[in-house]
PDB file of C-alpha atoms in Angstrom:
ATOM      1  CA  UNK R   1       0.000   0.000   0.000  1.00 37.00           C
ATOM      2  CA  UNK R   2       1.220   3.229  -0.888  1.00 40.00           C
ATOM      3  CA  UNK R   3       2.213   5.932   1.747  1.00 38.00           C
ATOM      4  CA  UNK R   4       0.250   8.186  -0.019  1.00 45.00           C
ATOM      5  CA  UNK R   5      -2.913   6.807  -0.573  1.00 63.00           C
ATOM      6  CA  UNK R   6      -6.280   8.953   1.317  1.00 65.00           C
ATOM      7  CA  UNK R   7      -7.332   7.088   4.550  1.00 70.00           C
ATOM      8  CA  UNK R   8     -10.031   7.799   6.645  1.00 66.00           C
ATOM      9  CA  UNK R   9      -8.517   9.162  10.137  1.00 67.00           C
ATOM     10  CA  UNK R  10      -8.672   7.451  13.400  1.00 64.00           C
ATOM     11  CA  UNK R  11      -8.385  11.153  15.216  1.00 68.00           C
ATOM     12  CA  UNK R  12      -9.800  12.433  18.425  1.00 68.00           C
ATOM     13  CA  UNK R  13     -11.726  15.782  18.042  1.00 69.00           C
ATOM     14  CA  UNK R  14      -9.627  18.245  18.837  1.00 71.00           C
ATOM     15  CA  UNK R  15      -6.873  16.664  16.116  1.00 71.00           C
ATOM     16  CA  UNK R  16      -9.731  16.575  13.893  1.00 72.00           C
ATOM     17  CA  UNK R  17     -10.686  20.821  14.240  1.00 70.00           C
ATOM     18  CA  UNK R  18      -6.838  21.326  13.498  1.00 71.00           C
ATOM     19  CA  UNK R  19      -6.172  18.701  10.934  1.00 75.00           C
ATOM     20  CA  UNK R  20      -6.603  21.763   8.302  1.00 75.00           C
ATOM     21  CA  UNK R  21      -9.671  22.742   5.527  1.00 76.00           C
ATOM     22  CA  UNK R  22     -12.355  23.372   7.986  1.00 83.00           C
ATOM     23  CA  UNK R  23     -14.318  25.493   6.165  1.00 87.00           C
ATOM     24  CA  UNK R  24     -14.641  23.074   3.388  1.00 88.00           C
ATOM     25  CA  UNK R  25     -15.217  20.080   5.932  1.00 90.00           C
ATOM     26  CA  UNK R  26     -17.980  21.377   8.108  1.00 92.00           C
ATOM     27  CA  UNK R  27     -20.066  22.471   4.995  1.00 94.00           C
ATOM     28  CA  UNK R  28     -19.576  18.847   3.352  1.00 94.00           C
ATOM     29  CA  UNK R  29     -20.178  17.676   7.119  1.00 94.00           C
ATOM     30  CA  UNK R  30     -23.586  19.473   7.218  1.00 96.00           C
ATOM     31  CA  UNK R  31     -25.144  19.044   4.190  1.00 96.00           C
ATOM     32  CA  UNK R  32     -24.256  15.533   3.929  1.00 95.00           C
ATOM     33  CA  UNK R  33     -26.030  15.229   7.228  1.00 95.00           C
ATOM     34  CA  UNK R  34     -28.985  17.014   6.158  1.00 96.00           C
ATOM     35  CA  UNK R  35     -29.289  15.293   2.908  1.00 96.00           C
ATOM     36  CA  UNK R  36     -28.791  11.637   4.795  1.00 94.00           C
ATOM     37  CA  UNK R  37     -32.196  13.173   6.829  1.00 95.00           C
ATOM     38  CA  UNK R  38     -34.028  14.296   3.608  1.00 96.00           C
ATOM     39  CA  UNK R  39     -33.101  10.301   2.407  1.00 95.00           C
ATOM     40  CA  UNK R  40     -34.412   8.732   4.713  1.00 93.00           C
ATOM     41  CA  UNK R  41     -38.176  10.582   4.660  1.00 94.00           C
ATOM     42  CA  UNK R  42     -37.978  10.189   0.703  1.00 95.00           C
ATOM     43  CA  UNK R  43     -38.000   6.269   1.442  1.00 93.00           C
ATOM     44  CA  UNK R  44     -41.314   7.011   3.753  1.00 92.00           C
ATOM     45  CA  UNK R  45     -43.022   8.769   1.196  1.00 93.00           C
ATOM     46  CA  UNK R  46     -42.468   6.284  -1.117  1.00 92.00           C
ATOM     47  CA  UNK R  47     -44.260   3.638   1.025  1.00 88.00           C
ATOM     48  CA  UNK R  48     -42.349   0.562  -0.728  1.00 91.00           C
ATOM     49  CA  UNK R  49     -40.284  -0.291   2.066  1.00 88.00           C
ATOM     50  CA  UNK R  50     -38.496   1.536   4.968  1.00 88.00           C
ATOM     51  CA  UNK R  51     -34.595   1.745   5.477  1.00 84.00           C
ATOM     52  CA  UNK R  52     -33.158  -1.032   7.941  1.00 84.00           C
ATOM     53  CA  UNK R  53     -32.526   1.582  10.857  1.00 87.00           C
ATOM     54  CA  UNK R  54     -36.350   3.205  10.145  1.00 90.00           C
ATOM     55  CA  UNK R  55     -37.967  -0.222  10.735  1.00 91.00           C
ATOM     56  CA  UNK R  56     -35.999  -0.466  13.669  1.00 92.00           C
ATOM     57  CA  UNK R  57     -37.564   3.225  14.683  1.00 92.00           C
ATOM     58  CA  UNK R  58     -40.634   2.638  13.029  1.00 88.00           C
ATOM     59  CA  UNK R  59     -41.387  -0.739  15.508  1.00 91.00           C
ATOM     60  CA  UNK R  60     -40.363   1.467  18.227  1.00 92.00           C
ATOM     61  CA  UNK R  61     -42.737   4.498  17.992  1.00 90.00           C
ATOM     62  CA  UNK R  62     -45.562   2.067  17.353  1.00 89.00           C
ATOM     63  CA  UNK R  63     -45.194   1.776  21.089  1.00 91.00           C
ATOM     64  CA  UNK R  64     -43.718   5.182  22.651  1.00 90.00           C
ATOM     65  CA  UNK R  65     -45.647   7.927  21.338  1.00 91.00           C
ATOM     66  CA  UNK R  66     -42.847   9.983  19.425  1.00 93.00           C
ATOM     67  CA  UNK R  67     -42.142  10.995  15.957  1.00 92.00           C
ATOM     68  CA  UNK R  68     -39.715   8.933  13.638  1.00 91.00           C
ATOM     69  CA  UNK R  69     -37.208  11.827  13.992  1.00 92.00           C
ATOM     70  CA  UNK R  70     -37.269  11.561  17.553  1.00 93.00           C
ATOM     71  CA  UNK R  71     -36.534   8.144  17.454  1.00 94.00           C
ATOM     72  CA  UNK R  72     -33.468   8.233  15.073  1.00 93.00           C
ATOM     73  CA  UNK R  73     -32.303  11.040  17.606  1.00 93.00           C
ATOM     74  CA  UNK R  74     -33.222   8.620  20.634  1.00 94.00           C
ATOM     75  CA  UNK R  75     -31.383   5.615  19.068  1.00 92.00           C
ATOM     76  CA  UNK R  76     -27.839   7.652  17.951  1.00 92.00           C
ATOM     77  CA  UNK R  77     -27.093   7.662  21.647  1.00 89.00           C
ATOM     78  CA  UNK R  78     -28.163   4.488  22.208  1.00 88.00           C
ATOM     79  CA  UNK R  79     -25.664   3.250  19.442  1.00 89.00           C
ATOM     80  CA  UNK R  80     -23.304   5.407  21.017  1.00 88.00           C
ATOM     81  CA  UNK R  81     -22.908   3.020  24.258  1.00 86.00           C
ATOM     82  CA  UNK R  82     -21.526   0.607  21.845  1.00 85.00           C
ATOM     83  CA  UNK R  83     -18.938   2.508  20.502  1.00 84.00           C
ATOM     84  CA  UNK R  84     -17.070   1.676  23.960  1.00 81.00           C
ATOM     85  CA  UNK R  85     -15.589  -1.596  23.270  1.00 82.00           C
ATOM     86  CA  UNK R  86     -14.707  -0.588  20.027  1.00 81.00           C
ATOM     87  CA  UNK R  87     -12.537   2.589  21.093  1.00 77.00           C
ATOM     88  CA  UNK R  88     -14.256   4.860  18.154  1.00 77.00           C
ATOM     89  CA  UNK R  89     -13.272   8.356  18.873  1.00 73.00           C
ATOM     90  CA  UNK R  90     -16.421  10.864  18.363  1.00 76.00           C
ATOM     91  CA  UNK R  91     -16.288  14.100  16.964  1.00 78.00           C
ATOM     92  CA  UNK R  92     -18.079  16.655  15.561  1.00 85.00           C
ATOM     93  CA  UNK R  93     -20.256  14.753  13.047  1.00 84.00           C
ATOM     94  CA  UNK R  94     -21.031  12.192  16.044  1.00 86.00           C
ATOM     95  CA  UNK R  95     -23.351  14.349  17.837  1.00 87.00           C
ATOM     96  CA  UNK R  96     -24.063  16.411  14.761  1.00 92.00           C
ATOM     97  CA  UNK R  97     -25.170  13.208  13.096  1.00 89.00           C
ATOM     98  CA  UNK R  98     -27.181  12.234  16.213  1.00 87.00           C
ATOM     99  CA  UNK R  99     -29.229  15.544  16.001  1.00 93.00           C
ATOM    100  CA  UNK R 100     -29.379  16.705  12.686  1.00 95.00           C
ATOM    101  CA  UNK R 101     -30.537  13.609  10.698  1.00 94.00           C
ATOM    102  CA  UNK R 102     -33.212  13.229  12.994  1.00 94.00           C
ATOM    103  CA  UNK R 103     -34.542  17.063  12.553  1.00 95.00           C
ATOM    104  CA  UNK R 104     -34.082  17.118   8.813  1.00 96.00           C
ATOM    105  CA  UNK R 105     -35.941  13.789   8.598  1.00 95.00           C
ATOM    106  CA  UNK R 106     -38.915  15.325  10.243  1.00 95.00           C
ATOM    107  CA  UNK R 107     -38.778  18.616   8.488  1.00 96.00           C
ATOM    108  CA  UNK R 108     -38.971  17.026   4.911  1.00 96.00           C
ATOM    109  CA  UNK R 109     -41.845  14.723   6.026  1.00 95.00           C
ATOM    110  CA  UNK R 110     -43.808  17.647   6.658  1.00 94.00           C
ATOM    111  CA  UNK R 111     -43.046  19.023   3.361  1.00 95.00           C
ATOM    112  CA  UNK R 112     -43.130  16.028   1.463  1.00 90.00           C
ATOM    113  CA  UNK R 113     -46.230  14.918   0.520  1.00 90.00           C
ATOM    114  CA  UNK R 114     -46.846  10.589  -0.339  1.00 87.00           C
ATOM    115  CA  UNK R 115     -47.241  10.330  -4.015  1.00 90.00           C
ATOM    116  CA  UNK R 116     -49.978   8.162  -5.101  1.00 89.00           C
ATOM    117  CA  UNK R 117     -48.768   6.857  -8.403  1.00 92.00           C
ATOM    118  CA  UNK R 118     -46.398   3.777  -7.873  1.00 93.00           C
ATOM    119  CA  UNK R 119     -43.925   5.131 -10.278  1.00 93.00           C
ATOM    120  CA  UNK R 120     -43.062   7.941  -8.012  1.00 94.00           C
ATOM    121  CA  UNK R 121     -42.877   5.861  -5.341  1.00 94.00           C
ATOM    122  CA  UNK R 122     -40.563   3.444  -6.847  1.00 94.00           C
ATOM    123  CA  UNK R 123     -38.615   6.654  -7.665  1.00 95.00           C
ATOM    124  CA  UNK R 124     -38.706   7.669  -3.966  1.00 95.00           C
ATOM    125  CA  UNK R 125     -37.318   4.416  -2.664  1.00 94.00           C
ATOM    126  CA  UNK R 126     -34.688   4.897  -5.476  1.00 95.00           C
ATOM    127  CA  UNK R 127     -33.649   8.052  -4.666  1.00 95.00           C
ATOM    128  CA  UNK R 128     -33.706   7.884  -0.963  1.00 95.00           C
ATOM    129  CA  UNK R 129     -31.040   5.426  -1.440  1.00 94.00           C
ATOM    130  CA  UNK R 130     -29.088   6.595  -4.128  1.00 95.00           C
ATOM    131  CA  UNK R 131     -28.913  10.030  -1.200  1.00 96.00           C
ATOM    132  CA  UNK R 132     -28.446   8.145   1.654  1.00 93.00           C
ATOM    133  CA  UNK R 133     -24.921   6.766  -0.069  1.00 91.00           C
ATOM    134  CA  UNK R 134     -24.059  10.156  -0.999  1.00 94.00           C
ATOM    135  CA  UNK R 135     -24.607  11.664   1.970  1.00 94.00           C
ATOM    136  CA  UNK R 136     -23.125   8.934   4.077  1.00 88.00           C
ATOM    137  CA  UNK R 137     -19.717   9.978   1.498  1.00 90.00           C
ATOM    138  CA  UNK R 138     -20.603  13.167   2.377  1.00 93.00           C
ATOM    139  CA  UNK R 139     -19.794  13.277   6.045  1.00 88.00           C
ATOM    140  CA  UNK R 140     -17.935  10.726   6.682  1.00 85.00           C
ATOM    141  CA  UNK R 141     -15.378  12.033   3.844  1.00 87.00           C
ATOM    142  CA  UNK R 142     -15.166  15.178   5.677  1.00 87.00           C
ATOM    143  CA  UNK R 143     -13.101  12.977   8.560  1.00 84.00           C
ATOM    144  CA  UNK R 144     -15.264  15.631  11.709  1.00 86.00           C
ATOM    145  CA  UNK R 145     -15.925  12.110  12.964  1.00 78.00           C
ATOM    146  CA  UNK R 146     -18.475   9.621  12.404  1.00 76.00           C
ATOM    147  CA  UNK R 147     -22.450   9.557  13.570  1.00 83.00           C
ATOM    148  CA  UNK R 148     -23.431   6.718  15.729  1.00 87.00           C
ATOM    149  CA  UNK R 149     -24.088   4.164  13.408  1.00 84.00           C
ATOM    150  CA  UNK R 150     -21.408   4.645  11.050  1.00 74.00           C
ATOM    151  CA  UNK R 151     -18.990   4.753  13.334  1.00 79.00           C
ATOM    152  CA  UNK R 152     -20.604   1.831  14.661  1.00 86.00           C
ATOM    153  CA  UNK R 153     -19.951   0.498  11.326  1.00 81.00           C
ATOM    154  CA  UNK R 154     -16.370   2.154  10.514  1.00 76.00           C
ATOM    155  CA  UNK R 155     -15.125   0.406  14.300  1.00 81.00           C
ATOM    156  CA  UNK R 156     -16.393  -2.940  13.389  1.00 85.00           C
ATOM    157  CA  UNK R 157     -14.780  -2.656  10.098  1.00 82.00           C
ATOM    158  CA  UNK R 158     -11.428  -1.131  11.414  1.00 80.00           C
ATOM    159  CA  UNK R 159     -11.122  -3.819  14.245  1.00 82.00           C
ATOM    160  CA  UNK R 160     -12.637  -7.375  11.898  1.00 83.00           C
ATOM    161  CA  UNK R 161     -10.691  -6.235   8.756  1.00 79.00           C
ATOM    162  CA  UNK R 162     -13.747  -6.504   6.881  1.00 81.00           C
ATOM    163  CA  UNK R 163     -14.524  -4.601   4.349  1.00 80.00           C
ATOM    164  CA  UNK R 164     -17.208  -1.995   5.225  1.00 75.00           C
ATOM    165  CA  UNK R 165     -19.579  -3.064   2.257  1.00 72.00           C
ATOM    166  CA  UNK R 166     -19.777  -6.377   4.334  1.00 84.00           C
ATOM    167  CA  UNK R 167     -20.351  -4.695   7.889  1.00 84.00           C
ATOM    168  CA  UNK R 168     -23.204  -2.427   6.766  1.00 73.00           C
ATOM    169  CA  UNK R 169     -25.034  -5.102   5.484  1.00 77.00           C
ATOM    170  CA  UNK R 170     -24.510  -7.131   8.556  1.00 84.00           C
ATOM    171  CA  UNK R 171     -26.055  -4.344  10.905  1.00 84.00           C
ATOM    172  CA  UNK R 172     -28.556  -2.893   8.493  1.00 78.00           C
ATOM    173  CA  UNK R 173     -29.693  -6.757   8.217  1.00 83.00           C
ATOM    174  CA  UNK R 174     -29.790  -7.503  12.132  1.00 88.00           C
ATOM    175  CA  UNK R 175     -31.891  -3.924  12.818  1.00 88.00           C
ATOM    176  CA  UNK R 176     -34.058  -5.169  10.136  1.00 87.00           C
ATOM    177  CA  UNK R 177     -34.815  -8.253  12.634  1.00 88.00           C
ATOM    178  CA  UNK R 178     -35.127  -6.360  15.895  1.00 91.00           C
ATOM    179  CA  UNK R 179     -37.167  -3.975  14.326  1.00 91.00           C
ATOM    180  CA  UNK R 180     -39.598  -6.436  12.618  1.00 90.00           C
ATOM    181  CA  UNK R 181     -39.722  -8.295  16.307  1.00 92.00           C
ATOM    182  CA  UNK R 182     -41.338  -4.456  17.477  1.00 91.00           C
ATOM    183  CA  UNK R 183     -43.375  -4.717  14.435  1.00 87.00           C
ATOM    184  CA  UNK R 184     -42.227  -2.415  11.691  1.00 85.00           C
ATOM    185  CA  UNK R 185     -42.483  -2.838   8.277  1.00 76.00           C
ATOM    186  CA  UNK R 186     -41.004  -4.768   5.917  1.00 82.00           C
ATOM    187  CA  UNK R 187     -40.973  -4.063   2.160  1.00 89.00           C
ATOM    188  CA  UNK R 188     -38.545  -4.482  -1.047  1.00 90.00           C
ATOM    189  CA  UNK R 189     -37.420  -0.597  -0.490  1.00 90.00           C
ATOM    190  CA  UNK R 190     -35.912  -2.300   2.892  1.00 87.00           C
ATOM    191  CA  UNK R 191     -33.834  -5.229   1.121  1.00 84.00           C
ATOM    192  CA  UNK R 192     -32.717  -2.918  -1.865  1.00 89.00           C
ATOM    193  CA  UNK R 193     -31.342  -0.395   0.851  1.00 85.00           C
ATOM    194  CA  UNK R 194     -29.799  -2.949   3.058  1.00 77.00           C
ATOM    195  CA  UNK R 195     -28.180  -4.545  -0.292  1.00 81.00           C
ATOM    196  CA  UNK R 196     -27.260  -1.341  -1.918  1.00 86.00           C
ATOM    197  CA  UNK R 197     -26.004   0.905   0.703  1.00 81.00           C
ATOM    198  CA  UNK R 198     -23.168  -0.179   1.633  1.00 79.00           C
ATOM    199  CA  UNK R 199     -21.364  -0.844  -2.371  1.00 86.00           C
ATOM    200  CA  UNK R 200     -23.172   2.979  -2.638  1.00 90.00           C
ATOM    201  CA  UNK R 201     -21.445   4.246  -0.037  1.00 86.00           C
ATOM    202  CA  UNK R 202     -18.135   2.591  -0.391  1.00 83.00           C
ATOM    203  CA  UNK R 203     -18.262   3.593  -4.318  1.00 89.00           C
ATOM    204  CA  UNK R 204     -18.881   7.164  -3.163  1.00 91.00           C
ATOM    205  CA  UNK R 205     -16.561   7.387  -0.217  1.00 88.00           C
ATOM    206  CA  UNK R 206     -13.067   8.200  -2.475  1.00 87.00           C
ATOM    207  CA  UNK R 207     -15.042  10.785  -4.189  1.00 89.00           C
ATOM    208  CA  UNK R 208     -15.447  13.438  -0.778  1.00 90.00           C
ATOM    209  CA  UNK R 209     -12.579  11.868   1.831  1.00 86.00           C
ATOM    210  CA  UNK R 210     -10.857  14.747   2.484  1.00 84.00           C
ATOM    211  CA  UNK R 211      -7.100  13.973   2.477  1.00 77.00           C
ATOM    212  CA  UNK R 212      -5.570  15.515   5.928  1.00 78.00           C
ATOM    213  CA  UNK R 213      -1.891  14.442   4.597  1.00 66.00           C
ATOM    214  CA  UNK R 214       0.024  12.771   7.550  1.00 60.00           C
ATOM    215  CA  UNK R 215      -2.536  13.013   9.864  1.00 57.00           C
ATOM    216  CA  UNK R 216      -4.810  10.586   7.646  1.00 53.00           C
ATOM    217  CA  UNK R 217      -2.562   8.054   7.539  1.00 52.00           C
ATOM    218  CA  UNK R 218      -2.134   6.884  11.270  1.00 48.00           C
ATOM    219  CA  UNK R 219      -4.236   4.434  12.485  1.00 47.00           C
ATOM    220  CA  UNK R 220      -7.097   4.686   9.388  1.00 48.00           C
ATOM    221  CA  UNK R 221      -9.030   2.448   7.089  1.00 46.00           C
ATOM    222  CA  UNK R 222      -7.087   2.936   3.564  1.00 44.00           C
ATOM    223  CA  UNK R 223     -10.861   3.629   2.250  1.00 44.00           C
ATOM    224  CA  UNK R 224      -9.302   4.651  -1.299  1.00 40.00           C
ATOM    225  CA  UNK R 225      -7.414   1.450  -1.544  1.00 39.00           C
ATOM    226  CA  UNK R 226      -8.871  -0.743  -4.224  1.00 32.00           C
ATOM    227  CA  UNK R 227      -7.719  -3.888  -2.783  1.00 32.00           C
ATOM    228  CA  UNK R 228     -10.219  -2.572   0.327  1.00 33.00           C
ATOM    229  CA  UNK R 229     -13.175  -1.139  -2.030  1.00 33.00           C
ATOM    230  CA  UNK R 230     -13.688  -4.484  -3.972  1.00 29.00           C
TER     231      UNK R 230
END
């Protein structure tokens, strides 16, 4: 592997506000994070089939009387206990993630009416996903840190050696359980997301990962290394 190539940093947050372009990063950090909220209400508009992490919240508020933002804020600190085996170090994005999906979410489901014609909707569930991989690039690319579940996802990957194509697709497929166990719904948008996502994201990811020179290549995942994006 070359010395050279662009690695996602392991840094701790206050190596991560000097590591340089912060300007640039905290706008790609933001709207990545709003667009990965706007992504995951196209997919409930389009009825065909929530994302993995949304049946998980979608069981959930079917008992506790919240809104489906509220839960995704309610269950980004919940993943966030489980970061502590896995050493991740949070950052900006992790509690940016944990708040801002969630509001952004709710804010385009109340401007975003269900279509009623199943070609939209198919184009929904499409294009929900299609976002959700760019804006996972997005902010993950703009090494502030990870959110809760993809650094959930980036720790597992970093500490297995598996790629992280195969560790999203284990988690998105065990919420997808838990969540039908609390009875949310099923549907083909959920197994095209769960199956997609993760190549999406991974195809994305060299695109927007900001190179921090030296500082990105201690201790990271070498996530422009085709030998690691196959």
């Amino acid at each position: 592997m070359s010395s050279s190539t662009v690695q996602l940093a392991d840094l701790g947050p206050i190596t991560q506000l000097r590591a340089g372009r912060l300007p640039r990063r905290l706008v790609q950090l933001y709207v990545g994070l709003f667009l990965y909220g706007a992504s995951l209400a196209l997919m409930v508009r389009g009825d065909i089939g929530l994302a993995p992490w949304d049946v998980l919240h979608s069981g959930f508020i079917r008992h506790v009387p919240i809104t489906l933002g509220q839960a995704v804020v309610l269950f980004s600190f919940v993943v966030l206990v489980l970061w502590i085996p896995l050493r991740e170090k949070p950052g900006i994005a992790t509690i940016s993630n944990a708040i801002v999906v969630g509001l952004s979410a709710d804010l385009t489901l109340a401007v975003l009416d269900a279509p009623h014609a199943m070609a939209a909707r198919v184009a929904l569930m499409v294009g929900g996903i299609v976002l959700c991989g760019l804006a996972t690039a997005l902010y993950i690319g703009a090494q502030l840190g990870r959110g809760p579940r993809d650094g959930l996802m980036t720790g597992l990957a970093r500490r297995t050696g598996l790629s992280i194509r195969l560790v999203r697709t284990a988690l998105e497929v065990a919420v997808v359980v838990i969540g039908l166990l609390l009875g949310g719904t099923l549907g083909v948008g959920t197994v095209a997301y769960a199956l997609a996502i993760g190549p999406i994201a991974q195809w994305m990811m060299p695109w927007f990962l900001v190179d921090l020179g030296p500082l990105g290549r201690v201790g990271g995942i070498p996530e422009a290394d085709p030998e690691l994006l196959r």
